[in-house]
XYZ file of N, CA and C in Angstrom:
612
model
N 41.416 75.303 2.900
C 42.767 75.771 3.160
C 43.143 76.807 2.094
N 43.642 77.967 2.526
C 43.979 78.988 1.545
C 45.282 78.635 0.826
N 45.550 79.359 -0.251
C 46.673 79.013 -1.124
C 48.008 79.127 -0.401
N 48.169 80.130 0.463
C 49.443 80.308 1.164
C 49.697 79.176 2.143
N 48.671 78.780 2.884
C 48.840 77.666 3.814
C 49.090 76.368 3.064
N 48.396 76.166 1.953
C 48.635 74.975 1.143
C 50.076 74.932 0.646
N 50.606 76.074 0.224
C 51.990 76.125 -0.233
C 52.958 75.778 0.904
N 52.661 76.253 2.115
C 53.511 75.931 3.270
C 53.475 74.440 3.558
N 52.283 73.850 3.555
C 52.165 72.408 3.791
C 52.932 71.630 2.722
N 52.806 72.041 1.476
C 53.529 71.364 0.396
C 55.037 71.454 0.603
N 55.505 72.589 1.101
C 56.940 72.761 1.350
C 57.435 71.747 2.375
N 56.687 71.571 3.458
C 57.108 70.621 4.493
C 56.876 69.170 4.073
N 55.849 68.934 3.257
C 55.672 67.599 2.675
C 56.924 67.166 1.919
N 57.511 68.104 1.194
C 58.626 67.784 0.307
C 59.928 67.495 1.051
N 60.017 67.869 2.331
C 61.305 67.694 3.025
C 61.124 67.063 4.396
N 60.062 66.279 4.583
C 59.731 65.782 5.918
C 60.876 64.973 6.538
N 61.458 64.057 5.800
C 62.538 63.234 6.355
C 63.761 64.076 6.670
N 64.113 64.976 5.776
C 65.270 65.848 6.001
C 65.026 66.779 7.193
N 63.788 67.222 7.357
C 63.464 68.123 8.459
C 63.609 67.413 9.803
N 63.138 66.189 9.871
C 63.300 65.418 11.107
C 64.778 65.227 11.430
N 65.579 64.855 10.450
C 67.007 64.645 10.688
C 67.697 65.929 11.142
N 67.282 67.059 10.599
C 67.934 68.331 10.914
C 67.564 68.846 12.303
N 66.348 68.526 12.780
C 65.831 69.193 13.967
C 65.665 68.316 15.205
N 65.667 67.005 15.069
C 65.331 66.172 16.226
C 66.348 66.285 17.357
N 67.575 66.694 17.062
C 68.576 66.868 18.123
C 68.813 68.340 18.470
N 67.946 69.223 17.965
C 68.076 70.655 18.257
C 66.823 71.175 18.964
N 66.282 70.364 19.827
C 65.025 70.705 20.468
C 65.254 71.408 21.803
N 64.266 72.147 22.302
C 64.412 72.880 23.568
C 64.254 71.950 24.777
N 65.298 71.178 25.061
C 65.203 70.135 26.095
C 64.975 70.724 27.482
N 65.590 71.857 27.763
C 65.374 72.465 29.080
C 63.921 72.898 29.229
N 63.341 73.425 28.166
C 61.932 73.817 28.212
C 61.028 72.598 28.372
N 61.391 71.487 27.730
C 60.595 70.263 27.864
C 60.628 69.747 29.293
N 61.770 69.821 29.943
C 61.856 69.368 31.333
C 61.002 70.252 32.249
N 61.065 71.565 32.037
C 60.237 72.478 32.826
C 58.757 72.222 32.567
N 58.402 72.048 31.319
C 57.025 71.764 30.918
C 56.525 70.486 31.602
N 57.362 69.455 31.634
C 56.979 68.184 32.251
C 56.769 68.333 33.757
N 57.605 69.111 34.400
C 57.425 69.335 35.840
C 56.093 70.030 36.105
N 55.728 70.966 35.248
C 54.461 71.675 35.423
C 53.264 70.767 35.151
N 53.383 69.898 34.157
C 52.267 69.030 33.772
C 52.080 67.872 34.739
N 53.168 67.339 35.278
C 53.107 66.189 36.161
C 53.453 64.908 35.432
N 54.108 63.998 36.141
C 54.572 62.749 35.541
C 53.404 61.974 34.926
N 53.583 61.550 33.679
C 52.583 60.752 32.993
C 51.415 61.529 32.431
N 51.445 62.857 32.493
C 50.333 63.664 31.999
C 50.164 63.498 30.492
N 48.914 63.557 30.042
C 48.613 63.540 28.618
C 48.630 64.969 28.102
N 49.529 65.247 27.162
C 49.676 66.594 26.614
C 49.483 66.555 25.106
N 49.226 67.717 24.542
C 48.965 67.829 23.105
C 50.103 68.565 22.425
N 50.753 67.889 21.486
C 51.776 68.481 20.622
C 51.044 68.919 19.360
N 50.690 70.201 19.284
C 49.677 70.635 18.316
C 50.151 70.618 16.869
N 51.450 70.779 16.647
C 51.984 70.816 15.284
C 53.345 70.126 15.283
N 53.311 68.809 15.408
C 54.528 68.042 15.630
C 55.385 67.818 14.410
N 54.923 68.264 13.229
C 55.724 68.033 12.031
C 56.000 66.546 11.863
N 57.220 66.175 11.467
C 57.539 64.766 11.257
C 57.929 64.045 12.553
N 57.424 64.510 13.685
C 57.693 63.820 14.948
C 58.907 64.322 15.689
N 59.266 65.594 15.500
C 60.516 66.084 16.082
C 60.511 66.064 17.606
N 59.315 66.073 18.234
C 59.283 66.159 19.696
C 58.594 64.994 20.389
N 58.103 64.007 19.666
C 57.352 62.943 20.332
C 58.222 62.151 21.301
N 59.449 61.855 20.918
C 60.333 61.136 21.840
C 60.832 62.041 22.946
N 61.079 63.296 22.642
C 61.502 64.240 23.666
C 60.461 64.307 24.780
N 59.194 64.436 24.420
C 58.139 64.520 25.423
C 57.997 63.200 26.182
N 58.131 62.094 25.500
C 58.113 60.804 26.195
C 59.267 60.687 27.171
N 60.450 61.123 26.737
C 61.642 60.962 27.572
C 61.607 61.813 28.831
N 60.801 62.883 28.845
C 60.675 63.682 30.072
C 59.466 63.242 30.900
N 58.880 62.092 30.536
C 57.862 61.483 31.380
C 56.426 61.790 31.023
N 56.178 62.275 29.803
C 54.830 62.646 29.397
C 54.273 61.677 28.357
N 52.964 61.655 28.256
C 52.277 60.947 27.186
C 51.745 62.011 26.243
N 52.182 61.992 24.996
C 51.855 63.079 24.080
C 51.062 62.570 22.881
N 50.001 63.283 22.558
C 49.309 63.123 21.282
C 49.853 64.192 20.344
N 50.331 63.770 19.183
C 51.001 64.696 18.272
C 50.381 64.600 16.885
N 50.204 65.757 16.254
C 49.645 65.762 14.915
C 50.145 66.934 14.100
N 49.783 66.933 12.823
C 50.214 67.984 11.918
C 49.289 67.974 10.715
N 49.253 69.075 9.997
C 48.445 69.172 8.791
C 49.112 68.502 7.594
N 50.421 68.349 7.638
C 51.168 67.742 6.540
C 51.062 66.218 6.588
N 50.494 65.628 5.557
C 50.340 64.169 5.530
C 51.689 63.470 5.441
N 52.639 64.032 4.711
C 53.959 63.408 4.604
C 54.706 63.502 5.927
N 54.581 64.611 6.630
C 55.192 64.707 7.951
C 54.639 63.640 8.880
N 53.334 63.399 8.833
C 52.760 62.389 9.704
C 53.190 60.988 9.298
N 53.391 60.747 8.025
C 53.900 59.442 7.598
C 55.289 59.211 8.177
N 56.152 60.224 8.102
C 57.499 60.107 8.647
C 57.451 59.955 10.166
N 56.576 60.696 10.820
C 56.450 60.601 12.276
C 56.069 59.188 12.692
N 55.181 58.553 11.966
C 54.765 57.188 12.318
C 55.903 56.192 12.105
N 56.767 56.466 11.153
C 57.942 55.616 10.951
C 58.945 55.808 12.079
N 59.130 57.041 12.496
C 60.088 57.378 13.548
C 59.607 56.922 14.923
N 58.301 56.993 15.160
C 57.738 56.689 16.470
C 56.450 55.889 16.271
N 56.564 54.617 15.854
C 55.389 53.853 15.418
C 54.352 53.596 16.496
N 54.726 53.669 17.776
C 53.768 53.412 18.852
C 53.196 54.700 19.443
N 53.469 55.815 18.804
C 52.995 57.091 19.326
C 51.525 57.346 19.038
N 50.961 58.285 19.772
C 49.590 58.739 19.539
C 49.641 59.827 18.477
N 49.590 59.428 17.213
C 49.836 60.329 16.088
C 48.632 60.359 15.159
N 48.288 61.555 14.692
C 47.180 61.695 13.755
C 47.357 62.976 12.961
N 46.728 63.023 11.789
C 46.761 64.242 10.981
C 45.579 65.116 11.369
N 45.825 66.404 11.648
C 44.745 67.334 11.955
C 45.146 68.755 11.606
N 44.149 69.613 11.584
C 44.327 71.053 11.448
C 44.100 71.634 12.843
N 45.136 72.212 13.436
C 45.004 72.635 14.827
C 44.050 73.816 15.009
N 43.571 74.402 13.927
C 42.561 75.451 14.056
C 41.187 74.876 14.405
N 41.037 73.561 14.218
C 39.787 72.866 14.559
C 40.160 71.457 15.007
N 40.544 71.316 16.255
C 41.087 70.064 16.760
C 39.999 69.010 16.961
N 40.308 67.743 16.688
C 39.298 66.678 16.771
C 39.164 66.117 18.186
N 39.039 67.002 19.179
C 38.957 66.572 20.564
C 37.832 67.321 21.271
N 37.263 66.651 22.264
C 36.290 67.314 23.128
C 37.004 68.318 24.028
N 36.243 69.127 24.703
C 36.804 70.118 25.623
C 37.560 69.435 26.767
N 38.582 70.115 27.259
C 39.241 69.750 28.518
C 39.829 68.335 28.514
N 40.551 68.007 27.450
C 41.112 66.656 27.324
C 42.577 66.544 27.739
N 43.290 67.656 27.804
C 44.740 67.578 27.949
C 45.238 68.363 29.158
N 46.391 67.913 29.656
C 47.013 68.555 30.818
C 48.232 69.373 30.419
N 48.284 69.785 29.180
C 49.355 70.647 28.697
C 49.282 70.797 27.194
N 49.738 71.940 26.711
C 49.794 72.235 25.275
C 51.242 72.558 24.920
N 51.812 71.784 24.014
C 53.186 71.960 23.546
C 53.116 72.537 22.134
N 53.578 73.776 21.954
C 53.381 74.459 20.668
C 54.592 75.284 20.241
N 55.801 74.702 20.205
C 56.941 75.464 19.695
C 56.858 75.622 18.172
N 57.019 76.845 17.695
C 56.994 77.151 16.257
C 55.727 76.625 15.586
N 54.636 76.577 16.325
C 53.400 76.002 15.803
C 52.519 77.018 15.095
N 52.526 78.250 15.568
C 51.566 79.253 15.104
C 52.145 80.237 14.105
N 53.404 80.139 13.820
C 54.074 81.158 13.021
C 53.625 81.187 11.565
N 52.992 80.116 11.095
C 52.565 80.079 9.691
C 51.156 80.626 9.485
N 50.577 81.193 10.542
C 49.264 81.832 10.423
C 49.429 83.345 10.316
N 48.522 84.019 9.608
C 48.528 85.481 9.666
C 48.194 85.938 11.083
N 48.626 87.128 11.420
C 48.450 87.626 12.791
C 46.995 87.554 13.260
N 46.052 87.845 12.393
C 44.642 87.858 12.792
C 44.132 86.470 13.194
N 44.810 85.409 12.745
C 44.345 84.046 13.009
C 44.994 83.414 14.234
N 45.963 84.092 14.845
C 46.703 83.487 15.950
C 45.838 83.343 17.193
N 45.148 84.399 17.592
C 44.329 84.322 18.797
C 43.221 83.275 18.667
N 42.477 83.202 17.556
C 41.477 82.132 17.437
C 42.085 80.726 17.550
N 43.269 80.520 16.974
C 43.912 79.208 17.080
C 44.287 78.909 18.523
N 44.791 79.906 19.236
C 45.148 79.685 20.631
C 43.907 79.440 21.495
N 42.797 80.040 21.133
C 41.545 79.749 21.838
C 41.135 78.288 21.638
N 41.407 77.753 20.458
C 41.132 76.341 20.206
C 42.036 75.464 21.073
N 43.300 75.829 21.218
C 44.185 75.087 22.130
C 43.617 75.118 23.546
N 43.205 76.314 23.968
C 42.700 76.472 25.334
C 41.428 75.664 25.558
N 40.632 75.508 24.506
C 39.386 74.741 24.617
C 39.647 73.296 25.029
N 40.666 72.690 24.456
C 40.918 71.269 24.726
C 41.821 71.051 25.938
N 42.279 72.122 26.550
C 43.188 72.031 27.684
C 42.425 72.161 28.998
N 42.503 71.134 29.843
C 41.839 71.174 31.138
C 42.645 71.958 32.155
N 43.928 71.713 32.176
C 44.817 72.345 33.148
C 46.251 72.209 32.650
N 47.204 72.630 33.462
C 48.607 72.438 33.128
C 49.202 73.553 32.291
N 50.410 73.324 31.793
C 51.151 74.383 31.112
C 50.855 74.489 29.622
N 51.162 75.649 29.089
C 51.304 75.826 27.643
C 52.733 76.303 27.401
N 53.355 75.774 26.337
C 54.658 76.244 25.896
C 54.537 76.599 24.432
N 54.871 77.850 24.088
C 54.693 78.324 22.716
C 55.864 79.215 22.342
N 56.327 79.097 21.099
C 57.417 79.944 20.626
C 57.067 80.528 19.266
N 57.631 81.703 19.021
C 57.503 82.404 17.741
C 58.854 82.992 17.364
N 59.117 83.175 16.075
C 60.211 84.068 15.696
C 59.940 85.450 16.290
N 60.973 86.097 16.727
C 60.804 87.399 17.367
C 60.793 88.507 16.316
N 59.790 89.368 16.394
C 59.697 90.471 15.455
C 58.277 90.988 15.376
N 57.970 91.674 14.284
C 56.657 92.281 14.121
C 56.093 92.033 12.721
N 56.518 90.967 12.073
C 56.082 90.700 10.704
C 54.718 90.016 10.687
N 54.046 90.117 9.557
C 52.793 89.410 9.317
C 52.940 88.684 7.986
N 53.266 87.390 8.072
C 53.475 86.546 6.902
C 54.561 87.112 5.992
N 55.751 87.163 6.537
C 56.940 87.616 5.800
C 57.870 86.424 5.579
N 58.725 86.469 4.566
C 59.601 85.328 4.288
C 60.669 85.139 5.360
N 60.908 83.852 5.708
C 61.970 83.499 6.638
C 62.574 82.178 6.194
N 63.871 82.059 6.286
C 64.554 80.818 5.924
C 64.378 79.794 7.035
N 63.917 78.599 6.676
C 63.740 77.506 7.638
C 64.335 76.230 7.057
N 65.666 76.123 7.075
C 66.297 74.954 6.475
C 65.929 73.680 7.251
N 65.769 72.556 6.548
C 65.966 72.355 5.112
C 64.740 72.659 4.257
N 63.689 73.219 4.846
C 62.493 73.499 4.055
C 62.729 74.602 3.037
N 63.586 75.555 3.387
C 63.814 76.701 2.522
C 63.040 77.910 3.019
N 62.625 78.753 2.105
C 61.949 79.982 2.463
C 60.457 79.717 2.712
N 59.976 80.135 3.881
C 58.570 79.990 4.229
C 58.050 81.341 4.723
N 56.742 81.473 4.747
C 56.111 82.715 5.203
C 55.747 82.571 6.678
N 56.155 83.530 7.500
C 55.901 83.430 8.933
C 55.434 84.768 9.506
N 54.730 84.652 10.619
C 54.387 85.797 11.447
C 55.282 85.771 12.676
N 55.886 86.892 12.989
C 56.749 86.984 14.167
C 56.083 87.875 15.204
N 56.412 87.657 16.474
C 55.837 88.463 17.544
C 56.941 88.903 18.493
N 56.686 89.973 19.211
C 57.615 90.424 20.240
C 57.325 89.659 21.530
N 58.280 89.611 22.459
C 57.994 88.994 23.758
C 56.793 89.629 24.445
N 56.659 90.947 24.328
C 55.535 91.628 24.956
C 54.199 91.198 24.334
N 54.192 91.021 23.028
C 52.975 90.590 22.354
C 52.604 89.165 22.762
N 53.603 88.286 22.868
C 53.337 86.919 23.284
C 52.804 86.882 24.717
N 53.389 87.668 25.594
C 52.893 87.729 26.965
C 51.440 88.186 27.002
N 51.107 89.197 26.205
C 49.741 89.706 26.172
C 48.761 88.641 25.657
N 49.165 87.870 24.666
C 48.310 86.806 24.148
C 48.009 85.777 25.231
N 49.033 85.342 25.948
C 48.845 84.321 26.977
C 47.966 84.838 28.111
N 48.182 86.064 28.514
C 47.364 86.639 29.576
C 45.916 86.810 29.126
N 45.724 87.203 27.890
C 44.366 87.397 27.369
C 43.577 86.094 27.377
N 44.274 84.974 27.201
C 43.616 83.671 27.195
C 43.424 83.105 28.596
N 43.821 83.855 29.606
C 43.574 83.440 30.976
C 44.674 82.652 31.635
N 45.806 82.496 30.963
C 46.910 81.779 31.590
C 47.498 82.618 32.723
N 47.990 81.927 33.730
C 48.604 82.591 34.873
C 50.069 82.172 34.957
N 50.801 82.857 35.838
C 52.241 82.594 36.003
C 52.959 82.628 34.656
N 52.576 83.591 33.830
C 53.136 83.701 32.476
C 54.567 84.225 32.538
N 55.445 83.562 31.820
C 56.828 84.007 31.685
C 57.214 83.945 30.216
N 57.840 85.006 29.738
C 58.270 85.087 28.349
C 59.716 85.534 28.310
N 60.501 84.917 27.450
C 61.892 85.315 27.305
C 62.293 85.308 25.842
N 63.346 86.050 25.542
C 63.923 86.094 24.205
C 65.141 85.181 24.175
N 65.204 84.302 23.176
C 66.316 83.350 23.074
C 66.924 83.396 21.675
N 68.199 83.031 21.568
C 68.816 82.946 20.244
C 68.295 81.751 19.471
N 68.435 81.808 18.174
C 68.061 80.693 17.313
C 69.011 79.523 17.554
N 68.503 78.285 17.665
C 69.377 77.143 17.932
C 70.354 76.828 16.807
N 70.126 77.423 15.622
C 71.049 77.181 14.502
C 72.206 78.169 14.491
N 72.196 79.118 15.427
C 73.283 80.087 15.486
C 73.137 81.238 14.507
N 71.960 81.409 13.890
C 71.758 82.515 12.970
C 71.250 83.732 13.747
N 71.087 84.844 13.076
C 70.773 86.099 13.757
C 69.349 86.147 14.312
N 68.443 85.359 13.772
C 67.049 85.371 14.231
C 66.940 85.028 15.721
N 66.136 85.784 16.462
C 65.836 85.449 17.846
C 64.399 84.934 17.955
N 64.093 84.275 19.080
C 62.794 83.660 19.288
C 62.197 84.108 20.602
N 60.882 84.282 20.619
C 60.131 84.532 21.838
C 59.600 83.208 22.368
N 60.009 82.855 23.605
C 59.556 81.646 24.268
C 58.577 82.034 25.364
N 57.401 81.432 25.374
C 56.409 81.763 26.388
C 55.860 80.525 27.073
N 55.621 80.635 28.374
C 55.020 79.561 29.139
C 53.986 80.165 30.085
N 52.927 79.446 30.325
C 51.911 79.865 31.281
C 51.174 78.640 31.783
N 50.318 78.835 32.769
C 49.570 77.749 33.370
C 48.077 78.022 33.202
N 47.342 76.995 32.748
C 45.888 77.092 32.689
C 45.342 76.864 34.091
N 44.641 77.831 34.671
C 44.155 77.670 36.041
C 43.092 76.595 36.124
N 43.042 75.905 37.258
C 42.056 74.856 37.480
C 40.667 75.479 37.607
């Protein structure tokens, strides 16, 4: 793990409980419902970077079975406290501990933003490897930065890569997803930052 990624993990380790409290009620519920309809009732989906468990109950509540993990050990400890019966494990999503074609959906909001731009496509290829079918949902801060500072309370200042809606659409299409839709949305905290939301379907 390089020094910048280690620093990011340490930042989230230090505020895992506060992060869960701040974000668990600010989740994209409409997107989760759409994602669940695409995946099918009871589908097994992968929450690739679940942090301290901010979405495990959300995905369960819309009728899905989710495996959720994160690189931060403290986030995973908090997630297990919050959702003790969940399918939770610590992993690096750049090299997932799963065989090919295991999941019927990939849930990845704000999952890839802590990678440099050059590493995003390889990570998404890893997601695609373990996905048999179903939807992908992915979000990024909107912009054109490559590891630039962004405020992410309560974590504080973190380094992120931002993408435009057009860039996100191109990434999803390049990976073979179909029925791709991308939109620009405001930040749920009411700040000036906007987000690119993308969804697509892995063809059978």
